[in-house]
Structures are given as C-alpha cells and as structure tokens.
Amino acid sequence: MTKLSLLAEAMVAGEYGPARRWAVEHQLQVGRMFDATDMVEVSQAHMMADPESIGLAGVELVERFSALPEDERRVAIPMITDPRGVDLDYYDPLGQTEEMADLERRFIKACRAMGIVMTNTCINYQTIMPPVRGDHVAYGDTGVVIYSNSICGARSNFEGGPSALAAGLTGFTPRYGLHLDDNRRATRRYRIQSQPTELTDWGVLGAVIGRRSGSYWEVPVIEGIERVPTSDEAKHMGAAMASYGSTPLFHIVGITPECDRLSDVDGERLPVEPITDDELKAFRGGFGAQGEKVDVVVFAAPQLSLVEMQRVAELCRGQKMHPNTAMLVCTPPSVYADARAAGYIRDIETFGARVLKGTCFYQQYAREIGEANGWVRLLSNSTKIVNILGGYGYKPALASMQSCVEAAVAGEVV
C-alpha cells in the first residue's frame, strides 16, 4: 500500500494501543492482497461474529482488546453486530449447550466494553440507520452487503469478522473492490421473461442469477422487471444471489439508484442472457418435497422485517400447528419489540411456533439443533437458507410463506 495517512502510521507505530495496531496491520495485509493503494474512511461497521464461526480463539481476541484502557479499546465509528448463536434473553435452548451459551455471554460482554452495539441483525438496512448512496461502509453479512450496495447505493466489500472489527477500531478500510467506481460497472446482462410475485419468486430469481454469475467480481444488470420491488422482495433476491454466486452488487434498470438507464453501468455493451421460465421452474424442482413429512418450518436468513412478521401472524391466526412439526421465526430485537406490541408475537406463539430474537437459524448451531431434535426435513420460504442447510444435515425444501404455514398445520408439504 503506497499511501497511508499520518493517523494510520501512528496506529502502526503503536501510539494508539495494541488493538488499533493489530487492526491496521490486518488491514495492510488485506490491502496488499487486493492491490489497494490507500484506505477509505467508513461511516459504519457491521460485524459477523457468532461464536459458532469465530470459536474460542475469536472470543479470546475480543476479550483481550476489551481489557485495554477505555481510550484504546473503544471503536472509532458506530459498529453493530450480526445475529447471535443463542437467544439469551429468553433462554430455552433448542439443542445448544450451556458451553455455547457461555461463549456468547463472554463475547457480548467484551463487545459492549468496546462500544460495539449488539443489534444482532442481518437486516440493519431495514432497522438501524441504513446507509445512503455513495456512503462507504464496512459490512460483513453477505445479504447486508448486497442490499446496501445495490438498493441503497452504498459501498462495501464483504468484510470478514476480523476485517469488520479492524474497520470499527480504525474508522477506515482498504480501498479496493466495490469502493472503486470501475468495479461497480455491469459485467453480465440478464433479461427476465416473467414477473416475480411473492417473496420466494424473488429469491429464486436471485439464486438463478447468482449461480449463473458465479463470482464475486461479476456485477449483474437485470432488465425486464416492471415494478419496483418492496424492501422485503429486494432483500430475498439479494440474499439468494449472494448465497449462490458470492455476488455483492446487482443493478436493475430503471430501479436501483446507480442504473436509471442501462448505459449508466455500461450494460448496453454486454450480450443479453435470458432468464427463462423453464430455468426458474427447474430450480424450484430441485427443492420440492410435496407430500413428505415436515420436521421443522423455518422463517430466517434473512431475519424477518416487521411487515413479514405481520404476514406470518395473519397466516397463523386461528390455526394450530401440527404436534409433530416445529416452526421457528427469527427476527431482530428491534423488530421483536414492535411485533410484540402489535400482537404478532402472541399470534405466532399461540399457533405453536417459537419466535427467536436476535438470532438466525443457520448461525445458531443448526447442525446440533437438528441432531438434538431429530429434524431432517426442513421447509422454508428463504432461497438462501435452503442453499445453506443442505450442508448441515438437513433435507431442505422451498415453498411460499403461505405454503410453509399450511405445511406446519398439516405436518407435511402441501
């Protein structure tokens, strides 16, 4: 890295303590890997750091930093967190051990000592100070990054847990990837043949485009979408696209902020690749399980917005879940409070489901939970989660939100 500010040089020299020295040294290594010439200031950081992912070593690192004097340990910019591995506020383990819960408690205590706000959400763009167009940020969760880049027009790379923590401590991050104008131009051009309707349709479309693109460095531009997607529809499309293709940015002609016209992202020079109805149907067919017993229905990945919580509550109201089926609903703490006040939590729990606050299913020891409860066949309306959970010992199936609730009542995929 050829350009380093006086502040960054002082941090490297240890003048701001060992935590910031570690942070800048980490960022210099990342910057060298991606040929960054300098750093860019960021306004926020969002860290993925559930204990299942970071383990004991990661928790101990944060604890060491949290024990430093206050002026050395506190983060330099607003910093928030991704979902946790255990819902500790209403602690009733699904299959997690006390050791797992204790690791969470230790990590949370250390984060709070550093000034990190425990928002425990993967939908901060719907709940907590969403970034604005041109805003440079350091975000971790893939769904957060693709939504913020694409729908908000902000600028972030996928920041791993250590990189997000480093950005929080320093207030900057290496200037590479999607912080640069050139890397935000379209590289693939897709045209759809029919319009997505409900959330799962948008997720399937995102998954197909992500799988086609297949690289972090590909930027899809999409033609043919005739109406502006809702925030939840865009959320499901982006989360699936990132899950299947490691895609951090997409454009929709006439809709997303950087692509009023195809030429705004240099898309007119690219050959058109049609997304056919047959391709979308074939994708859905890979996750069908009609008539099979359902062990667990999961609404998560991404966590549910207040609007989604309202819809789940409406579908559950006046019905009872099958005694041999479980249902889990994951939502951020801030949404949980509003959903409880509105009566949505009551309706969902009266149905027989569990609402988990500040967690997301695949980040809360999903394999151990499945083994503890004997869950194998899992049903969800999230295209992202069915992609992930096949690797955790489940047989996932995909359906609309309404069909998922119907299956929870019937005890089988309907």
XYZ file of C-alpha atoms in Angstrom:
414
model
C 0.000 0.000 0.000
C 1.626 3.193 -1.201
C -0.438 5.783 0.683
C -1.027 5.695 4.423
C -2.381 8.594 6.455
C -0.493 10.018 9.406
C -3.180 8.569 11.672
C -2.752 5.086 10.226
C 1.038 5.358 10.510
C 0.682 6.337 14.162
C -1.568 3.320 14.748
C 1.017 1.037 13.126
C 3.638 2.523 15.428
C 1.518 1.586 18.440
C 0.726 5.126 19.502
C -2.986 4.269 19.834
C -2.541 0.959 21.594
C -2.252 -2.708 20.610
C -5.824 -3.139 19.382
C -5.544 -0.435 16.722
C -2.044 -1.588 15.798
C -3.450 -5.092 15.224
C -6.316 -3.583 13.226
C -4.121 -1.583 10.834
C -1.677 -4.445 10.370
C -4.595 -6.690 9.445
C -5.908 -4.093 7.009
C -2.498 -3.669 5.411
C -2.364 -7.399 4.713
C -5.841 -7.330 3.161
C -4.956 -4.228 1.162
C -1.799 -5.821 -0.234
C -3.764 -8.909 -1.278
C -6.202 -6.782 -3.317
C -3.681 -4.173 -4.544
C -5.273 -1.314 -2.614
C -3.251 1.880 -2.830
C -4.760 3.573 0.220
C -7.540 3.466 2.802
C -11.049 4.906 2.602
C -12.933 6.336 5.588
C -16.087 4.403 6.505
C -19.086 5.685 8.437
C -20.258 2.371 9.953
C -19.089 -1.185 10.557
C -21.218 -4.327 10.833
C -19.582 -7.496 12.154
C -20.469 -11.131 11.583
C -19.186 -12.823 14.723
C -21.417 -15.575 16.032
C -19.357 -17.871 18.309
C -20.016 -20.906 16.095
C -17.980 -19.129 13.415
C -15.268 -17.394 15.419
C -14.829 -20.057 18.088
C -12.981 -19.728 21.358
C -9.942 -18.073 19.736
C -12.063 -15.255 18.298
C -13.824 -14.653 21.596
C -10.491 -14.542 23.441
C -9.124 -11.997 20.935
C -12.045 -9.639 21.542
C -11.737 -10.190 25.301
C -8.070 -9.163 25.180
C -8.982 -5.947 23.413
C -11.855 -5.275 25.818
C -9.464 -5.399 28.779
C -7.396 -2.476 27.454
C -7.799 1.089 28.791
C -11.021 2.676 27.568
C -9.404 5.099 25.107
C -7.572 2.181 23.456
C -10.387 -0.352 23.307
C -13.419 1.622 22.128
C -14.374 1.536 18.458
C -13.877 4.716 16.439
C -17.164 4.653 14.487
C -20.688 3.262 15.026
C -20.371 -0.522 14.974
C -23.152 -3.103 15.106
C -23.468 -6.884 15.064
C -24.972 -9.701 13.005
C -27.312 -12.323 14.578
C -26.168 -14.283 17.608
C -25.875 -18.036 18.071
C -28.192 -18.270 21.098
C -31.223 -16.188 22.116
C -30.091 -15.399 25.655
C -32.941 -13.048 26.580
C -35.467 -15.875 26.525
C -33.006 -18.685 27.118
C -34.602 -22.032 26.337
C -32.049 -23.975 24.291
C -33.172 -25.694 21.108
C -30.204 -28.007 21.308
C -27.354 -25.656 22.123
C -25.241 -26.460 25.166
C -24.503 -24.296 28.183
C -20.922 -24.063 26.898
C -22.215 -22.481 23.673
C -24.364 -20.035 25.640
C -21.462 -19.109 27.917
C -19.270 -18.350 24.901
C -21.998 -15.966 23.715
C -22.163 -14.261 27.105
C -18.408 -13.716 27.133
C -18.394 -12.325 23.606
C -21.303 -9.949 24.244
C -19.665 -8.612 27.406
C -16.403 -7.956 25.549
C -18.154 -6.254 22.615
C -20.088 -3.949 24.909
C -16.879 -2.946 26.671
C -15.508 -1.909 23.269
C -18.552 0.224 22.493
C -19.987 -2.205 19.916
C -23.789 -2.054 19.824
C -25.367 -5.520 19.998
C -28.041 -5.056 17.349
C -27.861 -8.763 16.409
C -29.379 -8.328 12.988
C -28.704 -9.166 9.346
C -31.278 -6.613 8.161
C -29.803 -3.427 9.598
C -30.719 -1.701 6.330
C -34.376 -2.189 7.348
C -33.971 -1.349 11.014
C -30.905 0.682 12.039
C -29.616 3.718 10.108
C -29.434 2.326 6.560
C -26.535 3.677 4.511
C -27.157 6.167 1.716
C -25.898 6.394 -1.840
C -22.143 6.834 -2.004
C -21.684 6.059 1.691
C -18.540 3.970 2.300
C -19.177 1.329 4.979
C -17.562 -1.888 6.252
C -20.265 -4.549 6.379
C -19.910 -8.270 6.948
C -23.096 -10.220 6.249
C -23.449 -11.038 2.543
C -27.143 -10.147 2.473
C -26.395 -6.830 4.164
C -23.629 -6.024 1.697
C -25.553 -6.830 -1.493
C -28.651 -4.905 -0.348
C -26.621 -1.900 0.783
C -24.588 -1.799 -2.428
C -27.477 -2.448 -4.796
C -30.625 -0.943 -3.265
C -29.069 1.808 -1.140
C -26.181 2.630 -3.493
C -23.684 2.479 -0.622
C -20.194 0.974 -0.991
C -18.909 -2.051 0.879
C -16.998 -5.241 0.265
C -17.741 -8.477 2.102
C -15.808 -7.806 5.307
C -14.942 -10.905 7.323
C -15.272 -10.697 11.107
C -11.650 -9.582 11.733
C -11.799 -7.044 8.878
C -15.047 -5.529 10.152
C -13.613 -5.325 13.664
C -10.492 -3.666 12.270
C -12.607 -1.096 10.434
C -14.553 -0.382 13.614
C -11.332 0.258 15.526
C -9.669 2.436 12.870
C -12.567 4.119 11.055
C -11.268 3.120 7.631
C -10.798 0.093 5.383
C -8.627 -0.721 2.325
C -9.880 0.973 -0.844
C -10.434 -1.924 -3.257
C -13.305 -3.823 -4.849
C -16.665 -2.085 -4.633
C -15.231 1.071 -3.105
C -13.938 1.797 -6.644
C -16.119 3.096 -9.492
C -14.708 0.715 -12.110
C -15.720 -2.372 -10.152
C -19.361 -1.272 -9.913
C -19.998 -1.422 -13.669
C -22.057 -4.287 -15.055
C -20.267 -7.356 -16.357
C -23.305 -9.598 -17.069
C -26.651 -8.618 -18.595
C -29.772 -10.662 -17.816
C -33.323 -10.290 -19.123
C -36.272 -11.948 -17.415
C -39.317 -13.345 -19.259
C -41.953 -13.231 -16.499
C -42.505 -11.173 -13.396
C -41.762 -12.476 -9.876
C -44.701 -12.105 -7.495
C -44.222 -13.302 -3.898
C -41.032 -13.369 -1.827
C -39.891 -16.836 -2.856
C -40.143 -15.917 -6.553
C -37.728 -13.059 -5.966
C -35.407 -15.391 -4.064
C -35.454 -17.955 -6.882
C -34.668 -15.256 -9.437
C -31.740 -14.082 -7.324
C -30.448 -17.626 -6.910
C -30.532 -18.343 -10.647
C -28.724 -15.105 -11.464
C -26.178 -15.686 -8.713
C -25.483 -19.227 -9.860
C -25.113 -18.025 -13.462
C -22.726 -15.230 -12.456
C -20.746 -17.363 -10.021
C -18.103 -14.853 -8.955
C -17.587 -12.028 -6.505
C -16.207 -9.912 -9.331
C -19.238 -10.269 -11.630
C -21.851 -7.494 -11.471
C -25.244 -8.434 -12.965
C -27.579 -5.896 -14.523
C -31.191 -7.078 -14.848
C -33.702 -5.971 -17.466
C -37.416 -6.646 -17.701
C -38.528 -6.074 -14.101
C -41.664 -3.986 -14.476
C -42.270 -2.741 -10.945
C -40.166 -1.598 -8.035
C -39.692 -4.499 -5.611
C -40.589 -3.968 -1.986
C -37.775 -3.883 0.532
C -38.511 -7.494 1.517
C -38.605 -8.672 -2.099
C -35.276 -6.995 -2.834
C -33.915 -8.482 0.390
C -34.788 -12.042 -0.604
C -33.455 -11.611 -4.136
C -30.173 -10.145 -2.960
C -29.626 -12.662 -0.163
C -30.143 -15.559 -2.575
C -27.915 -14.002 -5.236
C -25.121 -13.552 -2.706
C -25.591 -17.085 -1.375
C -25.476 -18.804 -4.768
C -22.954 -16.584 -6.512
C -20.981 -14.639 -3.876
C -22.467 -11.619 -5.660
C -22.043 -8.326 -3.751
C -23.806 -5.947 -6.166
C -26.537 -6.004 -8.814
C -28.329 -3.359 -10.840
C -31.957 -3.287 -12.033
C -32.550 -0.992 -14.994
C -34.749 1.956 -14.042
C -34.980 0.907 -10.389
C -31.694 0.724 -8.468
C -30.020 4.069 -7.759
C -26.956 3.693 -9.963
C -28.832 2.385 -13.014
C -31.530 4.721 -14.260
C -30.529 3.656 -17.772
C -28.622 0.617 -18.989
C -25.806 2.859 -20.170
C -25.252 4.189 -16.623
C -23.483 0.910 -15.770
C -22.084 0.230 -19.280
C -24.655 -2.541 -19.699
C -25.506 -1.767 -23.327
C -22.180 -3.250 -24.479
C -22.945 -6.660 -22.963
C -24.733 -9.557 -24.688
C -28.227 -10.339 -23.362
C -28.550 -13.570 -21.370
C -32.217 -14.585 -20.999
C -33.522 -15.998 -17.708
C -36.193 -18.414 -18.913
C -39.263 -19.607 -17.061
C -38.071 -23.180 -17.578
C -34.831 -22.357 -15.753
C -36.719 -20.891 -12.795
C -39.066 -23.894 -12.656
C -36.149 -26.316 -12.834
C -34.508 -24.566 -9.887
C -37.669 -24.864 -7.799
C -37.958 -28.521 -8.734
C -34.654 -29.227 -7.020
C -36.199 -28.254 -3.678
C -39.599 -29.911 -3.942
C -40.911 -32.385 -1.355
C -44.679 -32.492 -1.846
C -46.429 -34.976 0.418
C -43.399 -35.536 2.664
C -43.489 -35.122 6.433
C -42.117 -31.783 7.638
C -39.970 -31.777 10.780
C -39.399 -28.044 11.034
C -40.517 -24.891 9.231
C -38.004 -22.041 9.398
C -38.503 -18.363 8.625
C -34.999 -16.883 8.681
C -31.989 -15.927 6.548
C -32.684 -13.062 6.241
C -34.382 -12.248 9.527
C -37.984 -11.122 9.204
C -38.983 -7.483 8.929
C -41.999 -6.117 10.778
C -44.046 -6.455 7.580
C -43.076 -10.121 7.294
C -43.882 -10.681 10.960
C -47.327 -9.223 10.356
C -47.882 -11.588 7.431
C -46.764 -14.671 9.377
C -49.062 -13.675 12.253
C -52.007 -13.288 9.861
C -51.373 -16.745 8.390
C -51.091 -18.320 11.850
C -54.099 -16.622 13.419
C -56.912 -19.008 14.337
C -54.902 -22.138 13.479
C -52.792 -24.676 15.376
C -49.505 -26.214 14.376
C -49.282 -29.974 13.843
C -47.978 -31.682 17.023
C -45.163 -33.413 15.127
C -43.907 -30.274 13.393
C -41.911 -27.341 14.785
C -41.787 -23.801 13.442
C -39.144 -21.160 14.137
C -39.346 -17.469 13.281
C -36.198 -15.317 13.541
C -36.338 -11.540 13.827
C -34.092 -8.708 15.115
C -34.537 -7.387 18.671
C -35.836 -4.043 17.390
C -38.485 -5.735 15.231
C -39.361 -8.146 18.043
C -40.300 -5.241 20.314
C -42.638 -3.737 17.717
C -44.077 -7.124 16.757
C -44.800 -7.878 20.397
C -46.557 -4.538 20.885
C -48.642 -5.173 17.766
C -49.702 -8.635 18.952
C -47.853 -10.537 16.222
C -45.682 -12.469 18.694
C -48.785 -13.552 20.581
C -50.485 -14.803 17.408
C -47.421 -16.742 16.249
C -46.793 -18.307 19.656
C -50.487 -19.183 20.118
C -50.194 -21.061 16.829
C -47.421 -23.107 18.466
C -44.319 -21.617 16.844
C -41.274 -20.090 18.543
C -40.056 -16.578 17.834
C -36.299 -16.219 18.275
C -34.946 -12.751 18.935
C -31.608 -11.635 17.523
C -30.631 -14.994 16.046
C -30.709 -16.547 12.596
C -31.206 -20.267 12.188
C -28.053 -21.278 10.339
C -25.890 -19.156 12.664
C -27.128 -20.801 15.860
C -25.570 -24.262 15.704
C -28.085 -25.562 13.159
C -26.456 -28.988 12.897
C -26.519 -29.554 16.654
C -30.116 -28.316 16.859
C -31.193 -30.711 14.115
C -29.493 -33.665 15.775
C -30.921 -32.803 19.211
C -34.486 -32.619 17.890
C -34.360 -35.255 15.187
C -35.104 -32.688 12.472
C -34.234 -33.662 8.900
C -36.894 -32.396 6.507
C -36.870 -28.595 6.710
C -39.200 -26.234 4.867
C -38.608 -22.525 4.304
C -39.574 -19.664 2.014
C -35.948 -18.457 2.034
C -33.986 -19.494 -1.049
C -30.796 -18.595 0.804
C -31.417 -20.900 3.737
C -32.297 -23.953 1.653
C -28.975 -23.485 -0.126
C -27.048 -23.407 3.147
C -28.748 -26.085 5.215
C -28.138 -28.996 2.908
C -24.607 -28.841 4.283
C -25.852 -29.077 7.882
C -27.511 -32.469 7.599
C -30.984 -31.302 6.561
C -33.111 -32.112 3.531
C -34.403 -28.617 2.736
C -37.480 -27.801 0.669
C -38.665 -24.448 -0.666
C -42.198 -23.025 -0.620
C -44.060 -19.743 -0.312
C -44.711 -18.254 3.126
C -48.357 -19.291 2.942
C -47.481 -22.843 1.901
C -44.942 -23.069 4.727
C -47.604 -22.230 7.329
C -50.055 -24.625 5.672
C -47.405 -27.349 5.897
C -46.860 -26.588 9.589
C -50.590 -27.143 10.143
C -50.765 -30.318 8.025
C -47.453 -31.784 9.172
C -46.419 -32.369 5.561
C -45.515 -30.404 2.433
C -48.782 -29.485 0.748
